[in-house]
């Protein structure tokens, strides 16, 4: 299985890409140690079985910094690529916001997600993970096709 990870785009002296090693460990736990990880730093029509849009960065509607522009372009490309090619796509924090934004969902400012600990429970493996989030906006209302009607 080939898993592509869209990395955080950071900026110190110059723009660079980074992936939390805990995310890679999490994916290996979920899918097995034999998975192949590709860091998606540029647009490419490569063979992928699963795409993960990692946390980090801000949606352009909230912050138009150069690093966010680069990240949003990557995520937009790979979300459309996943939809077109019927590839499973997981959004974590920013990645989830990007999916919601793509489908026209609404957002609101929040203080409850900054340094807040969230739990992730994998019921089929009876394992529980804890992670912190650092975003200042939350999804207020999901739009179709992200919710069921009725």
Coordinates of N, CA, C and O in Angstrom, one line a residue:
X1 N 0.8 -1.2 0.0 CA 0.0 0.0 0.0 C 0.9 1.2 0.0 O 1.8 1.3 0.8
X2 N 0.6 2.2 -0.9 CA 1.3 3.4 -1.0 C 0.4 4.6 -0.4 O -0.6 4.8 -0.9
X3 N 0.9 5.2 0.7 CA 0.2 6.3 1.3 C 1.0 7.6 1.1 O 2.2 7.7 1.4
X4 N 0.3 8.6 0.5 CA 0.9 9.9 0.3 C 0.4 10.8 1.5 O -0.7 10.8 1.9
X5 N 1.4 11.5 2.0 CA 1.1 12.5 3.1 C 1.4 13.9 2.6 O 2.5 14.2 2.1
X6 N 0.4 14.8 2.7 CA 0.6 16.2 2.4 C 1.2 16.8 3.7 O 0.6 16.8 4.7
X7 N 2.4 17.3 3.6 CA 3.1 17.8 4.8 C 2.7 19.2 5.2 O 2.1 19.9 4.4
X8 N 3.1 19.6 6.4 CA 3.0 20.9 6.9 C 4.0 21.7 6.1 O 5.2 21.3 5.8
X9 N 3.6 22.9 5.6 CA 4.6 23.8 5.0 C 5.0 24.9 6.0 O 4.1 25.6 6.5
X10 N 6.2 24.8 6.4 CA 6.7 25.7 7.4 C 7.6 26.8 6.9 O 8.1 26.7 5.7
X11 N 7.8 27.8 7.6 CA 8.7 28.9 7.2 C 9.5 29.4 8.4 O 9.0 29.9 9.4
X12 N 10.8 29.3 8.2 CA 11.7 30.0 9.1 C 12.5 30.9 8.3 O 12.0 32.0 8.0
X13 N 13.6 30.6 7.8 CA 14.4 31.4 6.9 C 13.9 31.2 5.4 O 14.0 32.1 4.6
X14 N 13.5 30.0 5.2 CA 12.9 29.6 3.9 C 11.8 28.6 4.1 O 11.7 28.0 5.1
X15 N 11.0 28.4 3.0 CA 9.9 27.4 3.1 C 10.5 26.0 3.1 O 11.4 25.7 2.3
X16 N 10.0 25.2 4.0 CA 10.4 23.8 4.0 C 9.2 22.9 4.4 O 8.2 23.5 4.9
X17 N 9.3 21.6 4.2 CA 8.2 20.7 4.4 C 8.5 19.8 5.6 O 9.7 19.4 5.8
X18 N 7.5 19.5 6.4 CA 7.8 18.6 7.6 C 6.6 17.7 7.8 O 5.4 18.1 7.6
X19 N 6.8 16.5 8.3 CA 5.8 15.5 8.7 C 6.1 15.1 10.1 O 7.3 14.7 10.4
X20 N 5.1 15.1 10.9 CA 5.3 14.6 12.3 C 5.5 13.1 12.3 O 4.8 12.3 11.7
X21 N 6.6 12.6 12.9 CA 6.9 11.2 12.9 C 5.8 10.4 13.6 O 5.6 9.2 13.3
X22 N 5.1 11.0 14.5 CA 4.0 10.3 15.2 C 2.9 10.0 14.2 O 2.2 9.0 14.4
X23 N 2.7 10.8 13.2 CA 1.7 10.5 12.1 C 2.1 9.3 11.4 O 1.3 8.4 11.1
X24 N 3.4 9.2 11.0 CA 3.9 8.0 10.3 C 3.8 6.7 11.2 O 3.3 5.7 10.7
X25 N 4.1 6.9 12.4 CA 3.9 5.7 13.4 C 2.4 5.3 13.5 O 2.1 4.1 13.5
X26 N 1.5 6.3 13.5 CA 0.1 6.0 13.6 C -0.3 5.3 12.3 O -1.1 4.3 12.4
X27 N 0.1 5.7 11.1 CA -0.3 5.1 9.9 C 0.3 3.6 9.8 O -0.4 2.7 9.4
X28 N 1.5 3.4 10.3 CA 2.1 2.1 10.3 C 1.3 1.2 11.3 O 1.1 0.0 11.0
X29 N 0.8 1.8 12.4 CA 0.0 1.0 13.3 C -1.3 0.6 12.7 O -1.7 -0.6 12.8
X30 N -1.9 1.5 12.0 CA -3.2 1.2 11.3 C -3.1 0.3 10.1 O -4.0 -0.6 10.0
X31 N -2.1 0.5 9.3 CA -2.0 -0.2 8.0 C -0.9 -1.3 8.0 O -0.8 -2.0 7.0
X32 N -0.1 -1.4 9.0 CA 1.0 -2.3 9.0 C 2.3 -1.7 8.6 O 2.4 -0.6 7.9
X33 N 3.4 -2.3 9.0 CA 4.7 -1.7 8.9 C 5.2 -1.7 7.4 O 6.2 -1.1 7.1
X34 N 4.6 -2.5 6.6 CA 5.1 -2.6 5.2 C 4.6 -1.6 4.3 O 4.9 -1.6 3.1
X35 N 3.8 -0.6 4.8 CA 3.3 0.5 3.9 C 4.5 1.3 3.4 O 5.5 1.4 4.0
X36 N 4.3 1.9 2.2 CA 5.3 2.8 1.6 C 4.7 4.2 1.8 O 3.6 4.5 1.4
X37 N 5.5 5.1 2.4 CA 5.1 6.5 2.6 C 5.7 7.4 1.6 O 6.9 7.3 1.3
X38 N 4.9 8.3 0.9 CA 5.5 9.3 0.0 C 5.0 10.6 0.6 O 3.9 10.9 0.9
X39 N 6.0 11.5 0.7 CA 5.7 12.9 1.1 C 5.4 13.7 -0.1 O 6.2 13.8 -1.1
X40 N 4.2 14.3 -0.2 CA 3.7 14.9 -1.4 C 4.0 16.4 -1.3 O 3.2 17.2 -0.9
X41 N 5.2 16.8 -1.8 CA 5.7 18.2 -1.7 C 5.4 18.9 -3.0 O 5.6 20.1 -3.0
X42 N 5.0 18.2 -4.0 CA 4.6 18.9 -5.3 C 3.5 18.2 -5.9 O 3.2 17.0 -5.6
X43 N 2.9 18.8 -6.9 CA 1.8 18.2 -7.6 C 2.3 17.1 -8.5 O 3.3 17.3 -9.2
X44 N 1.7 15.9 -8.5 CA 2.1 14.8 -9.3 C 1.0 13.8 -9.4 O 0.2 13.6 -8.5
X45 N 0.9 13.2 -10.6 CA -0.1 12.1 -10.8 C 0.4 10.7 -10.5 O 0.3 9.8 -11.3
X46 N 1.0 10.6 -9.4 CA 1.7 9.3 -9.0 C 0.6 8.3 -8.5 O -0.5 8.6 -8.1
X47 N 1.0 7.0 -8.5 CA 0.2 6.0 -8.0 C 0.1 6.1 -6.4 O 1.1 6.0 -5.7
X48 N -1.1 6.2 -5.9 CA -1.3 6.3 -4.5 C -2.6 5.5 -4.1 O -3.5 5.4 -4.9
X49 N -2.5 4.8 -3.0 CA -3.7 4.0 -2.5 C -4.5 4.8 -1.5 O -5.7 4.5 -1.2
X50 N -3.8 5.8 -0.8 CA -4.5 6.5 0.3 C -3.7 7.8 0.5 O -2.5 7.8 0.3
X51 N -4.5 8.9 0.7 CA -3.8 10.2 0.9 C -4.2 10.7 2.3 O -5.4 10.6 2.7
X52 N -3.3 11.3 3.0 CA -3.5 11.9 4.3 C -3.1 13.4 4.2 O -2.0 13.7 3.9
X53 N -4.1 14.2 4.5 CA -3.8 15.7 4.6 C -3.6 16.0 6.0 O -4.5 15.9 6.9
X54 N -2.3 16.2 6.4 CA -1.9 16.3 7.8 C -2.4 17.7 8.4 O -2.9 18.5 7.7
X55 N -2.2 17.8 9.7 CA -2.5 19.1 10.4 C -1.4 20.1 10.1 O -0.4 19.8 9.4
X56 N -1.7 21.3 10.5 CA -0.7 22.4 10.3 C -1.2 23.3 9.3 O -2.1 23.0 8.4
X57 N -0.8 24.6 9.3 CA -1.1 25.6 8.3 C -2.5 26.1 8.5 O -3.3 25.6 9.4
X58 N -2.9 27.1 7.8 CA -4.2 27.7 7.9 C -4.9 27.8 6.5 O -4.2 27.9 5.5
X59 N -6.2 27.8 6.5 CA -6.9 28.0 5.2 C -6.6 29.4 4.8 O -6.4 30.3 5.6
X60 N -6.6 29.6 3.5 CA -6.3 31.0 2.9 C -7.3 32.0 3.4 O -7.0 33.2 3.5
X61 N -8.5 31.6 3.6 CA -9.6 32.5 4.0 C -9.2 33.1 5.4 O -9.8 34.2 5.7
X62 N -8.3 32.5 6.2 CA -8.0 33.0 7.5 C -6.6 33.6 7.5 O -6.3 34.4 8.4
X63 N -5.7 33.2 6.6 CA -4.3 33.6 6.7 C -3.7 33.4 5.3 O -3.5 32.3 4.8
X64 N -3.3 34.5 4.6 CA -2.8 34.5 3.3 C -1.3 34.5 3.2 O -0.7 34.9 2.2
X65 N -0.6 34.0 4.2 CA 0.9 33.9 4.1 C 1.3 32.9 3.0 O 0.6 32.0 2.6
X66 N 2.5 33.1 2.5 CA 3.0 32.3 1.4 C 3.0 30.8 1.7 O 2.7 30.0 0.8
X67 N 3.4 30.5 2.9 CA 3.4 29.0 3.2 C 2.0 28.4 3.2 O 1.8 27.3 2.8
X68 N 1.0 29.2 3.6 CA -0.4 28.7 3.5 C -0.9 28.6 2.1 O -1.6 27.7 1.7
X69 N -0.4 29.6 1.2 CA -0.8 29.5 -0.2 C -0.2 28.2 -0.8 O -1.0 27.5 -1.5
X70 N 1.0 27.9 -0.5 CA 1.6 26.7 -1.1 C 0.9 25.4 -0.5 O 0.6 24.5 -1.3
X71 N 0.6 25.4 0.7 CA -0.1 24.3 1.3 C -1.5 24.1 0.8 O -1.9 23.0 0.4
X72 N -2.2 25.2 0.6 CA -3.6 25.1 0.1 C -3.6 24.6 -1.3 O -4.5 23.9 -1.7
X73 N -2.6 25.0 -2.1 CA -2.6 24.6 -3.5 C -2.3 23.1 -3.6 O -2.9 22.4 -4.4
X74 N -1.4 22.6 -2.7 CA -1.1 21.1 -2.7 C -2.3 20.4 -2.3 O -2.7 19.4 -2.9
X75 N -3.0 20.8 -1.2 CA -4.2 20.1 -0.7 C -5.3 20.1 -1.7 O -6.0 19.1 -1.9
X76 N -5.5 21.2 -2.4 CA -6.6 21.4 -3.4 C -6.3 20.4 -4.5 O -7.2 19.6 -4.9
X77 N -5.1 20.3 -5.0 CA -4.7 19.4 -6.1 C -5.0 18.0 -5.7 O -5.6 17.2 -6.4
X78 N -4.5 17.6 -4.5 CA -4.6 16.2 -4.1 C -6.0 15.8 -3.7 O -6.4 14.6 -3.8
X79 N -6.8 16.7 -3.2 CA -8.2 16.4 -2.9 C -9.0 16.1 -4.2 O -9.7 15.1 -4.3
X80 N -8.8 17.0 -5.2 CA -9.4 16.8 -6.5 C -8.9 15.5 -7.1 O -9.6 14.7 -7.7
X81 N -7.6 15.2 -7.0 CA -7.0 14.0 -7.5 C -7.6 12.8 -6.9 O -7.9 11.8 -7.5
X82 N -7.8 12.8 -5.5 CA -8.4 11.7 -4.8 C -9.8 11.5 -5.2 O -10.3 10.3 -5.5
X83 N -10.6 12.5 -5.4 CA -12.0 12.4 -5.8 C -12.1 11.8 -7.2 O -12.8 10.8 -7.5
X84 N -11.3 12.3 -8.1 CA -11.3 11.9 -9.5 C -10.9 10.4 -9.7 O -11.4 9.7 -10.4
X85 N -9.9 10.0 -8.9 CA -9.3 8.7 -9.0 C -9.8 7.7 -7.9 O -9.3 6.6 -7.8
X86 N -10.8 8.2 -7.2 CA -11.5 7.3 -6.1 C -10.5 6.8 -5.1 O -10.5 5.6 -4.8
X87 N -9.7 7.7 -4.6 CA -8.6 7.3 -3.6 C -9.1 7.7 -2.2 O -9.6 8.9 -2.1
X88 N -9.0 6.9 -1.3 CA -9.4 7.3 0.1 C -8.5 8.4 0.6 O -7.3 8.5 0.3
X89 N -9.2 9.4 1.3 CA -8.5 10.6 1.7 C -8.9 10.9 3.1 O -10.1 11.0 3.5
X90 N -7.9 11.1 4.0 CA -8.1 11.4 5.4 C -7.6 12.8 5.7 O -6.4 13.1 5.4
X91 N -8.4 13.7 6.3 CA -8.0 15.0 6.6 C -7.9 15.1 8.2 O -8.8 14.8 8.9
X92 N -6.7 15.5 8.6 CA -6.5 15.7 10.1 C -6.3 17.2 10.3 O -5.5 17.9 9.7
X93 N -7.1 17.7 11.3 CA -7.0 19.2 11.6 C -7.2 20.0 10.4 O -8.2 20.2 9.8
X94 N -6.0 20.6 9.9 CA -6.1 21.5 8.7 C -6.7 20.7 7.5 O -7.5 21.2 6.8
X95 N -6.3 19.4 7.4 CA -6.8 18.6 6.3 C -8.3 18.4 6.3 O -9.0 18.5 5.3
X96 N -8.9 18.3 7.5 CA -10.3 18.2 7.7 C -11.0 19.5 7.3 O -12.0 19.6 6.7
X97 N -10.3 20.6 7.7 CA -10.8 22.0 7.4 C -10.8 22.2 5.9 O -11.7 22.8 5.3
X98 N -9.8 21.7 5.2 CA -9.6 21.9 3.8 C -10.8 21.1 3.1 O -11.4 21.7 2.1
X99 N -11.1 19.9 3.5 CA -12.2 19.2 2.9 C -13.5 19.9 3.1 O -14.3 20.1 2.2
X100 N -13.7 20.3 4.3 CA -15.0 21.1 4.6 C -15.1 22.4 3.8 O -16.1 22.7 3.3
X101 N -14.0 23.1 3.7 CA -14.0 24.3 2.9 C -14.2 24.0 1.4 O -15.0 24.8 0.8
X102 N -13.6 23.0 0.9 CA -13.8 22.6 -0.5 C -15.3 22.4 -0.8 O -15.7 22.7 -1.9
X103 N -16.0 21.8 0.1 CA -17.5 21.6 -0.1 C -18.4 22.7 0.4 O -19.6 22.5 0.5
X104 N -17.8 23.8 0.8 CA -18.6 25.0 1.1 C -19.1 25.0 2.5 O -20.1 25.8 2.8
X105 N -18.5 24.3 3.5 CA -18.9 24.3 4.9 C -18.6 25.7 5.5 O -17.7 26.4 5.0
X106 N -19.2 26.0 6.6 CA -18.9 27.3 7.3 C -18.0 27.0 8.5 O -17.9 25.9 9.1
X107 N -17.3 28.1 8.9 CA -16.4 28.1 10.0 C -16.6 29.2 11.0 O -17.3 30.2 10.7
X108 N -16.1 29.0 12.2 CA -16.2 30.1 13.2 C -14.9 30.1 14.1 O -14.3 29.0 14.2
X109 N -14.5 31.2 14.6 CA -13.4 31.3 15.5 C -13.6 30.6 16.8 O -14.7 30.6 17.3
X110 N -12.6 29.9 17.3 CA -12.7 29.2 18.6 C -11.4 29.3 19.4 O -10.4 29.4 18.8
X111 N -11.6 29.3 20.7 CA -10.4 29.2 21.5 C -10.3 27.8 22.1 O -9.3 27.5 22.8
X112 N -11.2 26.9 21.9 CA -11.3 25.6 22.5 C -10.4 24.6 21.8 O -10.2 23.5 22.4
X113 N -9.8 24.9 20.7 CA -9.0 23.9 20.0 C -7.5 24.2 20.1 O -6.6 23.5 19.6
X114 N -7.1 25.3 20.7 CA -5.7 25.7 20.8 C -5.1 24.9 22.0 O -5.5 25.1 23.2
X115 N -4.2 24.1 21.8 CA -3.5 23.2 22.8 C -4.5 22.3 23.5 O -4.3 21.9 24.6
X116 N -5.6 21.9 22.8 CA -6.6 21.0 23.3 C -6.2 19.6 23.0 O -5.7 19.3 21.9
X117 N -6.3 18.7 23.9 CA -6.0 17.3 23.7 C -7.3 16.5 23.2 O -8.3 16.6 23.8
X118 N -7.1 15.8 22.1 CA -8.2 15.0 21.5 C -7.8 13.5 21.6 O -6.6 13.2 21.4
X119 N -8.8 12.7 21.7 CA -8.5 11.3 21.7 C -8.9 10.6 20.4 O -9.9 11.1 19.8
X120 N -8.2 9.7 19.9 CA -8.5 8.9 18.8 C -8.5 7.4 19.2 O -7.5 6.9 19.7
X121 N -9.7 6.8 19.0 CA -9.8 5.4 19.4 C -10.0 4.5 18.2 O -10.9 4.8 17.4
X122 N -9.1 3.6 18.1 CA -9.3 2.6 17.0 C -9.9 1.4 17.6 O -9.3 0.6 18.3
X123 N -11.2 1.2 17.3 CA -12.0 0.1 18.0 C -11.5 -1.2 17.5 O -11.5 -2.2 18.3
X124 N -11.2 -1.4 16.3 CA -10.8 -2.7 15.8 C -9.4 -3.2 16.3 O -9.1 -4.3 16.2
X125 N -8.6 -2.2 16.9 CA -7.3 -2.6 17.4 C -7.3 -2.4 18.9 O -6.2 -2.5 19.5
X126 N -8.4 -1.9 19.5 CA -8.4 -1.6 20.9 C -7.3 -0.7 21.4 O -6.6 -1.0 22.3
X127 N -7.0 0.4 20.6 CA -5.9 1.3 20.9 C -6.4 2.7 21.0 O -7.3 3.1 20.2
X128 N -5.8 3.5 21.8 CA -6.3 4.9 22.1 C -5.0 5.8 21.9 O -4.0 5.5 22.5
X129 N -5.1 6.8 21.1 CA -4.1 7.8 20.9 C -4.5 9.2 21.4 O -5.7 9.5 21.3
X130 N -3.6 10.0 21.9 CA -3.9 11.3 22.3 C -3.0 12.3 21.5 O -1.9 12.0 21.3
X131 N -3.7 13.3 20.9 CA -2.9 14.4 20.2 C -3.5 15.7 20.5 O -4.7 15.9 20.9
X132 N -2.6 16.7 20.4 CA -3.1 18.1 20.6 C -3.4 18.8 19.3 O -2.8 18.5 18.3
X133 N -4.3 19.7 19.4 CA -4.6 20.5 18.2 C -4.3 22.0 18.5 O -4.2 22.4 19.7
X134 N -4.0 22.8 17.4 CA -3.5 24.1 17.6 C -4.3 25.1 16.7 O -3.8 26.2 16.5
X135 N -5.4 24.7 16.2 CA -6.1 25.7 15.2 C -7.0 26.6 15.9 O -7.6 26.3 17.0
X136 N -7.2 27.8 15.3 CA -8.1 28.8 15.9 C -9.5 28.9 15.3 O -10.3 29.7 15.7
X137 N -9.7 28.0 14.3 CA -11.0 28.0 13.7 C -11.6 26.6 13.7 O -10.8 25.6 13.7
X138 N -12.9 26.5 13.8 CA -13.5 25.1 13.8 C -14.6 25.1 12.8 O -15.1 26.2 12.3
X139 N -15.0 23.9 12.3 CA -16.0 23.8 11.3 C -17.4 24.0 12.1 O -17.6 23.3 13.1
X140 N -18.1 25.0 11.6 CA -19.4 25.3 12.3 C -20.5 24.4 11.7 O -21.3 23.9 12.5
X141 N -20.6 24.3 10.4 CA -21.7 23.5 9.8 C -21.2 22.9 8.5 O -20.6 23.5 7.6
X142 N -21.3 21.5 8.4 CA -20.9 20.8 7.2 C -22.0 20.9 6.2 O -23.2 21.0 6.5
X143 N -21.5 20.9 4.9 CA -22.5 20.9 3.8 C -22.4 19.6 3.1 O -21.5 18.8 3.2
X144 N -23.4 19.3 2.2 CA -23.4 18.1 1.4 C -22.2 18.1 0.5 O -21.8 19.2 0.1
X145 N -21.6 17.0 0.2 CA -21.9 15.7 0.5 C -21.3 15.1 1.8 O -21.3 13.9 2.0
X146 N -20.9 16.0 2.7 CA -20.2 15.6 3.9 C -21.2 15.2 5.0 O -20.7 14.7 6.0
X147 N -22.4 15.4 4.9 CA -23.4 15.0 5.9 C -24.5 14.2 5.1 O -24.7 14.3 3.9
X148 N -25.2 13.4 5.9 CA -26.4 12.7 5.4 C -27.6 13.6 5.4 O -27.8 14.4 6.4
X149 N -28.4 13.5 4.4 CA -29.7 14.3 4.5 C -30.7 13.5 5.4 O -30.7 12.3 5.4
X150 N -31.5 14.3 6.1 CA -32.6 13.7 6.9 C -32.1 13.0 8.1 O -32.5 12.3 8.8

